[in-house]
PDB file of C-alpha atoms and ligand atoms in Angstrom:
ATOM      1  CA  UNK A 286      -9.058  -5.716   6.447  1.00 82.00           C
ATOM      2  CA  UNK A 287      -9.220  -1.929   7.107  1.00 89.00           C
ATOM      3  CA  UNK A 288      -8.332  -0.780  10.649  1.00 93.00           C
ATOM      4  CA  UNK A 289      -8.733   2.639  12.197  1.00 96.00           C
ATOM      5  CA  UNK A 290      -6.139   3.158  14.961  1.00 97.00           C
ATOM      6  CA  UNK A 291      -6.876   6.080  17.244  1.00 98.00           C
ATOM      7  CA  UNK A 292      -3.824   6.470  19.440  1.00 97.00           C
ATOM      8  CA  UNK A 293      -1.906   9.680  20.396  1.00 97.00           C
ATOM      9  CA  UNK A 294       1.183   7.958  21.792  1.00 95.00           C
ATOM     10  CA  UNK A 295       3.662   7.912  18.837  1.00 96.00           C
ATOM     11  CA  UNK A 296       5.708   4.948  20.046  1.00 93.00           C
ATOM     12  CA  UNK A 297       2.666   2.687  20.698  1.00 92.00           C
ATOM     13  CA  UNK A 298       1.049   3.800  17.447  1.00 95.00           C
ATOM     14  CA  UNK A 299       4.199   3.217  15.382  1.00 94.00           C
ATOM     15  CA  UNK A 300       4.514  -0.321  16.771  1.00 91.00           C
ATOM     16  CA  UNK A 301       0.858  -1.082  16.136  1.00 92.00           C
ATOM     17  CA  UNK A 302       0.852   0.313  12.605  1.00 93.00           C
ATOM     18  CA  UNK A 303       3.903  -1.819  11.741  1.00 90.00           C
ATOM     19  CA  UNK A 304       2.470  -4.997  13.282  1.00 87.00           C
ATOM     20  CA  UNK A 305      -0.977  -4.626  11.721  1.00 87.00           C
ATOM     21  CA  UNK A 306       0.394  -3.688   8.294  1.00 86.00           C
ATOM     22  CA  UNK A 307       2.709  -6.702   8.485  1.00 81.00           C
ATOM     23  CA  UNK A 308      -0.303  -8.997   8.992  1.00 77.00           C
ATOM     24  CA  UNK A 309      -1.959  -7.632   5.825  1.00 76.00           C
ATOM     25  CA  UNK A 310      -4.283  -4.984   7.416  1.00 84.00           C
ATOM     26  CA  UNK A 311      -4.655  -1.486   5.922  1.00 87.00           C
ATOM     27  CA  UNK A 312      -4.239   0.905   8.833  1.00 93.00           C
ATOM     28  CA  UNK A 313      -5.407   4.452   9.092  1.00 95.00           C
ATOM     29  CA  UNK A 314      -3.970   6.276  12.001  1.00 96.00           C
ATOM     30  CA  UNK A 315      -5.440   9.280  13.827  1.00 97.00           C
ATOM     31  CA  UNK A 316      -4.207  10.986  16.990  1.00 98.00           C
ATOM     32  CA  UNK A 317      -7.201  12.884  18.282  1.00 98.00           C
ATOM     33  CA  UNK A 318     -10.742  11.938  19.274  1.00 98.00           C
ATOM     34  CA  UNK A 319     -12.281  14.414  16.823  1.00 98.00           C
ATOM     35  CA  UNK A 320     -10.341  12.837  13.966  1.00 97.00           C
ATOM     36  CA  UNK A 321     -11.330   9.360  15.001  1.00 97.00           C
ATOM     37  CA  UNK A 322     -15.016  10.396  15.143  1.00 97.00           C
ATOM     38  CA  UNK A 323     -14.829  11.991  11.749  1.00 96.00           C
ATOM     39  CA  UNK A 324     -12.929   8.947  10.241  1.00 96.00           C
ATOM     40  CA  UNK A 325     -15.565   6.520  11.477  1.00 95.00           C
ATOM     41  CA  UNK A 326     -18.359   8.715  10.174  1.00 94.00           C
ATOM     42  CA  UNK A 327     -16.836   8.994   6.662  1.00 91.00           C
ATOM     43  CA  UNK A 328     -15.308   5.630   5.855  1.00 88.00           C
ATOM     44  CA  UNK A 329     -15.988   1.976   6.481  1.00 86.00           C
ATOM     45  CA  UNK A 330     -13.699   0.119   8.877  1.00 90.00           C
ATOM     46  CA  UNK A 331     -13.512  -3.450   9.890  1.00 88.00           C
ATOM     47  CA  UNK A 332     -12.099  -2.625  13.257  1.00 92.00           C
ATOM     48  CA  UNK A 333     -11.504   0.413  15.480  1.00 96.00           C
ATOM     49  CA  UNK A 334      -8.696   0.362  17.949  1.00 97.00           C
ATOM     50  CA  UNK A 335      -9.444   3.124  20.329  1.00 97.00           C
ATOM     51  CA  UNK A 336      -7.238   4.676  23.032  1.00 95.00           C
ATOM     52  CA  UNK A 337      -9.424   5.993  25.823  1.00 93.00           C
ATOM     53  CA  UNK A 338      -6.937   8.829  26.695  1.00 92.00           C
ATOM     54  CA  UNK A 339      -7.121  10.870  23.487  1.00 96.00           C
ATOM     55  CA  UNK A 340      -6.789  14.665  23.164  1.00 96.00           C
ATOM     56  CA  UNK A 341      -9.615  16.860  21.871  1.00 96.00           C
ATOM     57  CA  UNK A 342     -12.360  14.274  22.557  1.00 96.00           C
ATOM     58  CA  UNK A 343     -11.970  11.398  25.084  1.00 95.00           C
ATOM     59  CA  UNK A 344     -12.141   7.944  23.608  1.00 95.00           C
ATOM     60  CA  UNK A 345     -15.184   7.103  25.610  1.00 95.00           C
ATOM     61  CA  UNK A 346     -17.051  10.035  23.929  1.00 97.00           C
ATOM     62  CA  UNK A 347     -15.853   8.847  20.489  1.00 97.00           C
ATOM     63  CA  UNK A 348     -17.204   5.422  21.312  1.00 96.00           C
ATOM     64  CA  UNK A 349     -20.620   6.844  22.390  1.00 96.00           C
ATOM     65  CA  UNK A 350     -20.882   8.868  19.232  1.00 96.00           C
ATOM     66  CA  UNK A 351     -19.938   5.896  17.081  1.00 95.00           C
ATOM     67  CA  UNK A 352     -22.548   3.696  18.658  1.00 94.00           C
ATOM     68  CA  UNK A 353     -25.170   6.511  18.634  1.00 94.00           C
ATOM     69  CA  UNK A 354     -24.830   6.513  14.875  1.00 91.00           C
ATOM     70  CA  UNK A 355     -25.701   2.741  14.924  1.00 87.00           C
ATOM     71  CA  UNK A 356     -22.284   1.795  13.655  1.00 88.00           C
ATOM     72  CA  UNK A 357     -21.538  -1.894  14.409  1.00 86.00           C
ATOM     73  CA  UNK A 358     -17.799  -1.650  13.852  1.00 90.00           C
ATOM     74  CA  UNK A 359     -15.971  -3.870  16.335  1.00 92.00           C
ATOM     75  CA  UNK A 360     -14.198  -1.691  18.868  1.00 95.00           C
ATOM     76  CA  UNK A 361     -11.176  -2.679  20.951  1.00 95.00           C
ATOM     77  CA  UNK A 362     -10.318  -0.077  23.540  1.00 94.00           C
ATOM     78  CA  UNK A 363      -6.844   0.556  24.872  1.00 93.00           C
ATOM     79  CA  UNK A 364      -6.546   1.956  28.306  1.00 88.00           C
ATOM     80  CA  UNK A 365      -3.602   3.122  30.357  1.00 80.00           C
ATOM     81  CA  UNK A 366      -5.446   2.598  33.630  1.00 68.00           C
ATOM     82  CA  UNK A 367      -5.690  -0.723  35.193  1.00 69.00           C
ATOM     83  CA  UNK A 368      -8.791   0.444  37.042  1.00 72.00           C
ATOM     84  CA  UNK A 369     -11.905  -1.753  36.653  1.00 80.00           C
ATOM     85  CA  UNK A 370     -14.181   1.326  36.446  1.00 84.00           C
ATOM     86  CA  UNK A 371     -12.780   2.723  33.261  1.00 84.00           C
ATOM     87  CA  UNK A 372     -13.013  -0.650  31.530  1.00 84.00           C
ATOM     88  CA  UNK A 373     -16.523  -1.218  32.626  1.00 85.00           C
ATOM     89  CA  UNK A 374     -17.554   2.236  31.302  1.00 89.00           C
ATOM     90  CA  UNK A 375     -15.925   1.351  27.963  1.00 89.00           C
ATOM     91  CA  UNK A 376     -17.716  -1.927  27.684  1.00 89.00           C
ATOM     92  CA  UNK A 377     -20.956  -0.379  28.738  1.00 90.00           C
ATOM     93  CA  UNK A 378     -20.531   2.263  26.073  1.00 92.00           C
ATOM     94  CA  UNK A 379     -20.316  -0.470  23.383  1.00 92.00           C
ATOM     95  CA  UNK A 380     -16.684  -1.603  23.204  1.00 93.00           C
ATOM     96  CA  UNK A 381     -16.207  -5.258  22.236  1.00 92.00           C
ATOM     97  CA  UNK A 382     -13.022  -5.844  24.134  1.00 92.00           C
ATOM     98  CA  UNK A 383     -10.203  -3.999  25.945  1.00 91.00           C
ATOM     99  CA  UNK A 384      -6.573  -4.147  26.473  1.00 91.00           C
ATOM    100  CA  UNK A 385      -4.645  -2.549  29.343  1.00 89.00           C
ATOM    101  CA  UNK A 386      -1.374  -0.807  28.471  1.00 88.00           C
ATOM    102  CA  UNK A 387       1.410  -1.995  28.385  1.00 87.00           C
ATOM    103  CA  UNK A 388       0.429  -5.053  26.406  1.00 89.00           C
ATOM    104  CA  UNK A 389       2.239  -7.522  24.299  1.00 89.00           C
ATOM    105  CA  UNK A 390       1.687  -7.438  20.490  1.00 87.00           C
ATOM    106  CA  UNK A 391       0.808 -11.207  20.275  1.00 87.00           C
ATOM    107  CA  UNK A 392      -1.946 -10.560  22.838  1.00 89.00           C
ATOM    108  CA  UNK A 393      -3.392  -7.672  20.839  1.00 89.00           C
ATOM    109  CA  UNK A 394      -3.194  -9.775  17.607  1.00 86.00           C
ATOM    110  CA  UNK A 395      -5.067 -12.641  19.347  1.00 86.00           C
ATOM    111  CA  UNK A 396      -7.761 -10.273  20.549  1.00 89.00           C
ATOM    112  CA  UNK A 397      -8.131  -8.837  17.002  1.00 86.00           C
ATOM    113  CA  UNK A 398      -8.452 -12.334  15.501  1.00 81.00           C
ATOM    114  CA  UNK A 399     -11.125 -13.185  18.093  1.00 82.00           C
ATOM    115  CA  UNK A 400     -13.060  -9.960  17.399  1.00 84.00           C
ATOM    116  CA  UNK A 401     -12.970 -10.469  13.631  1.00 76.00           C
ATOM    117  CA  UNK A 402     -13.968 -14.085  14.079  1.00 72.00           C
ATOM    118  CA  UNK A 403     -16.922 -12.959  16.199  1.00 72.00           C
ATOM    119  CA  UNK A 404     -17.832 -10.183  13.796  1.00 64.00           C
ATOM    120  CA  UNK A 405     -17.805 -12.025  10.532  1.00 56.00           C
ATOM    121  CA  UNK A 406     -20.770 -14.129   9.705  1.00 50.00           C
ATOM    122  CA  UNK A 407     -18.535 -16.994   8.545  1.00 51.00           C
ATOM    123  CA  UNK A 408     -16.168 -17.939  11.334  1.00 53.00           C
ATOM    124  CA  UNK A 409     -13.612 -19.745   9.185  1.00 60.00           C
ATOM    125  CA  UNK A 410     -13.496 -17.710   6.050  1.00 72.00           C
ATOM    126  CA  UNK A 411     -14.797 -17.179   2.515  1.00 81.00           C
ATOM    127  CA  UNK A 412     -14.660 -19.834  -0.192  1.00 84.00           C
ATOM    128  CA  UNK A 413     -14.978 -19.355  -3.959  1.00 87.00           C
ATOM    129  CA  UNK A 414     -14.644 -22.739  -5.695  1.00 84.00           C
ATOM    130  CA  UNK A 415     -11.586 -24.388  -4.378  1.00 85.00           C
ATOM    131  CA  UNK A 416     -10.170 -21.016  -3.211  1.00 90.00           C
ATOM    132  CA  UNK A 417     -10.470 -20.385   0.430  1.00 89.00           C
ATOM    133  CA  UNK A 418      -9.707 -17.129   2.272  1.00 88.00           C
ATOM    134  CA  UNK A 419      -8.901 -17.677   5.921  1.00 85.00           C
ATOM    135  CA  UNK A 420      -9.998 -14.513   7.775  1.00 76.00           C
ATOM    136  CA  UNK A 421      -8.186 -15.558  10.969  1.00 73.00           C
ATOM    137  CA  UNK A 422      -4.784 -16.308   9.501  1.00 78.00           C
ATOM    138  CA  UNK A 423      -5.250 -13.847   6.638  1.00 82.00           C
ATOM    139  CA  UNK A 424      -3.987 -16.418   4.045  1.00 89.00           C
ATOM    140  CA  UNK A 425      -5.486 -17.850   0.912  1.00 92.00           C
ATOM    141  CA  UNK A 426      -5.423 -21.533   0.053  1.00 92.00           C
ATOM    142  CA  UNK A 427      -6.144 -23.333  -3.170  1.00 91.00           C
ATOM    143  CA  UNK A 428      -7.101 -27.009  -2.414  1.00 89.00           C
ATOM    144  CA  UNK A 429      -5.290 -26.671   0.935  1.00 85.00           C
ATOM    145  CA  UNK A 430      -2.136 -25.321  -0.777  1.00 91.00           C
ATOM    146  CA  UNK A 431      -0.983 -21.985   0.609  1.00 92.00           C
ATOM    147  CA  UNK A 432      -0.789 -19.264  -2.126  1.00 94.00           C
ATOM    148  CA  UNK A 433       2.204 -17.098  -2.168  1.00 94.00           C
ATOM    149  CA  UNK A 434       0.657 -13.644  -2.029  1.00 92.00           C
ATOM    150  CA  UNK A 435       1.799 -10.206  -0.819  1.00 88.00           C
ATOM    151  CA  UNK A 436      -0.130  -8.409   1.892  1.00 84.00           C
ATOM    152  CA  UNK A 437      -1.637  -6.123  -0.751  1.00 86.00           C
ATOM    153  CA  UNK A 438      -2.664  -8.984  -2.901  1.00 90.00           C
ATOM    154  CA  UNK A 439      -4.298 -10.686   0.133  1.00 89.00           C
ATOM    155  CA  UNK A 440      -6.228  -7.409   0.808  1.00 87.00           C
ATOM    156  CA  UNK A 441      -7.418  -7.182  -2.821  1.00 90.00           C
ATOM    157  CA  UNK A 442      -8.343 -10.864  -3.009  1.00 91.00           C
ATOM    158  CA  UNK A 443     -10.291 -10.448   0.330  1.00 88.00           C
ATOM    159  CA  UNK A 444     -12.587  -7.815  -1.291  1.00 87.00           C
ATOM    160  CA  UNK A 445     -12.949  -9.690  -4.539  1.00 91.00           C
ATOM    161  CA  UNK A 446     -13.738 -13.015  -2.934  1.00 90.00           C
ATOM    162  CA  UNK A 447     -16.217 -11.566  -0.497  1.00 84.00           C
ATOM    163  CA  UNK A 448     -18.116 -10.145  -3.505  1.00 84.00           C
ATOM    164  CA  UNK A 449     -17.378 -12.964  -5.923  1.00 85.00           C
ATOM    165  CA  UNK A 450     -19.327 -12.662  -9.185  1.00 85.00           C
ATOM    166  CA  UNK A 451     -20.048  -8.950  -8.454  1.00 88.00           C
ATOM    167  CA  UNK A 452     -18.176  -6.016  -9.874  1.00 91.00           C
ATOM    168  CA  UNK A 453     -15.948  -4.077  -7.440  1.00 91.00           C
ATOM    169  CA  UNK A 454     -15.214  -0.544  -8.500  1.00 91.00           C
ATOM    170  CA  UNK A 455     -11.554   0.362  -8.940  1.00 90.00           C
ATOM    171  CA  UNK A 456     -12.084   3.227  -6.454  1.00 87.00           C
ATOM    172  CA  UNK A 457     -13.252   0.803  -3.812  1.00 85.00           C
ATOM    173  CA  UNK A 458     -10.117  -1.276  -4.287  1.00 88.00           C
ATOM    174  CA  UNK A 459      -8.005   1.851  -4.008  1.00 86.00           C
ATOM    175  CA  UNK A 460      -9.759   2.872  -0.818  1.00 80.00           C
ATOM    176  CA  UNK A 461      -9.208  -0.653   0.523  1.00 79.00           C
ATOM    177  CA  UNK A 462      -5.436  -0.516  -0.066  1.00 80.00           C
ATOM    178  CA  UNK A 463      -4.510   2.935   0.990  1.00 75.00           C
ATOM    179  CA  UNK A 464      -4.051   4.163   4.401  1.00 67.00           C
ATOM    180  CA  UNK A 465      -4.095   7.904   4.451  1.00 58.00           C
ATOM    181  CA  UNK A 466      -0.368   8.033   4.558  1.00 59.00           C
ATOM    182  CA  UNK A 467       0.162   6.492   1.167  1.00 66.00           C
ATOM    183  CA  UNK A 468      -1.196   6.923  -2.327  1.00 76.00           C
ATOM    184  CA  UNK A 469      -2.296   4.038  -4.481  1.00 83.00           C
ATOM    185  CA  UNK A 470      -2.881   5.097  -8.054  1.00 85.00           C
ATOM    186  CA  UNK A 471      -5.401   3.558 -10.424  1.00 85.00           C
ATOM    187  CA  UNK A 472      -2.374   2.377 -12.504  1.00 87.00           C
ATOM    188  CA  UNK A 473      -0.947   0.568  -9.418  1.00 87.00           C
ATOM    189  CA  UNK A 474      -4.233  -1.256  -8.964  1.00 90.00           C
ATOM    190  CA  UNK A 475      -3.940  -2.482 -12.529  1.00 91.00           C
ATOM    191  CA  UNK A 476      -0.480  -3.817 -11.887  1.00 91.00           C
ATOM    192  CA  UNK A 477      -1.636  -5.542  -8.640  1.00 92.00           C
ATOM    193  CA  UNK A 478      -4.610  -7.071 -10.382  1.00 94.00           C
ATOM    194  CA  UNK A 479      -2.408  -8.205 -13.169  1.00 94.00           C
ATOM    195  CA  UNK A 480      -0.012 -10.022 -10.812  1.00 94.00           C
ATOM    196  CA  UNK A 481      -2.914 -11.489  -8.803  1.00 95.00           C
ATOM    197  CA  UNK A 482      -4.564 -12.703 -11.980  1.00 94.00           C
ATOM    198  CA  UNK A 483      -1.300 -14.582 -12.935  1.00 94.00           C
ATOM    199  CA  UNK A 484      -1.079 -16.147  -9.491  1.00 94.00           C
ATOM    200  CA  UNK A 485      -4.680 -17.314  -9.688  1.00 92.00           C
ATOM    201  CA  UNK A 486      -4.217 -18.904 -13.134  1.00 89.00           C
ATOM    202  CA  UNK A 487      -3.227 -22.284 -11.617  1.00 86.00           C
ATOM    203  CA  UNK A 488      -6.395 -22.208  -9.530  1.00 86.00           C
ATOM    204  CA  UNK A 489      -8.748 -21.726 -12.503  1.00 85.00           C
ATOM    205  CA  UNK A 490     -10.047 -18.476 -10.955  1.00 87.00           C
ATOM    206  CA  UNK A 491     -10.051 -15.452 -13.212  1.00 91.00           C
ATOM    207  CA  UNK A 492     -10.357 -11.764 -12.330  1.00 94.00           C
ATOM    208  CA  UNK A 493     -12.416 -10.216 -15.089  1.00 94.00           C
ATOM    209  CA  UNK A 494     -12.122  -6.553 -16.094  1.00 93.00           C
ATOM    210  CA  UNK A 495     -15.180  -4.490 -16.654  1.00 92.00           C
ATOM    211  CA  UNK A 496     -13.867  -1.555 -18.691  1.00 89.00           C
ATOM    212  CA  UNK A 497     -14.452   1.773 -16.950  1.00 87.00           C
ATOM    213  CA  UNK A 498     -16.058   0.137 -13.947  1.00 89.00           C
ATOM    214  CA  UNK A 499     -13.804  -2.273 -12.152  1.00 92.00           C
ATOM    215  CA  UNK A 500     -13.148  -5.902 -11.587  1.00 95.00           C
ATOM    216  CA  UNK A 501     -14.900  -9.063 -10.456  1.00 94.00           C
ATOM    217  CA  UNK A 502     -13.777 -12.495  -9.469  1.00 93.00           C
ATOM    218  CA  UNK A 503     -15.376 -15.022 -11.847  1.00 90.00           C
ATOM    219  CA  UNK A 504     -16.874 -17.998 -10.175  1.00 78.00           C
ATOM    220  CA  UNK A 505     -15.145 -21.129 -11.529  1.00 70.00           C
ATOM    221  CA  UNK A 506     -17.101 -23.308 -13.941  1.00 62.00           C
ATOM    222  CA  UNK A 507     -17.464 -26.293 -11.635  1.00 56.00           C
ATOM    223  CA  UNK A 508     -18.935 -23.850  -9.078  1.00 49.00           C
ATOM    224  CA  UNK A 509     -21.740 -22.569 -11.376  1.00 46.00           C
ATOM    225  CA  UNK A 510     -23.271 -26.010 -12.065  1.00 38.00           C
TER     226      UNK A 510
HETATM  227 CA1   CA B 746      -3.380   8.357  25.113  1.00 59.73          CA
END
């Protein structure tokens, strides 16, 4: 899951980036409203966490612009004020939920899970054969057995499973994995795919390589019939 965090308070931002990354999300972090608006316009995100008190363009204006472009990205607003008015304005402008600072991380995580659940067409997850991706817990199970995967492997498998049988370009996988702060090379993707393929062997799911194009998750034989 790719999250855009628009927050200018370095301490709050650092805590959020750490917590979200730990739970397997790819986080892009911006500190101004202008940067947030540009980011949403230029890349696809699964969630926008938007501080309303942002420099250069207030969060509420960012939200209005995002919705004016017909973007349906779920938006969770963060507000320093406990006033009802600001929250109402945020929700009226198209936010899906809000949190008043200071908040506890577990509460934020619970709100995110609820938003993602609401936003995804399938509330429990994606299944390919006996492989099941749980979008709430962000884990993958094979016949109810939890697979031991790294956060990056989970992120890769999420994309591959949601498009099972269809080719996903290597560039798309790279984009999925890298926050702007870190580089993921094409070679690194090959290594991740190699490891993931090994871990999926026991499940009978294979990740096929399409030379020069990308990868796709083969549907298991018992699934085709
Ligand atoms: Ca702020």
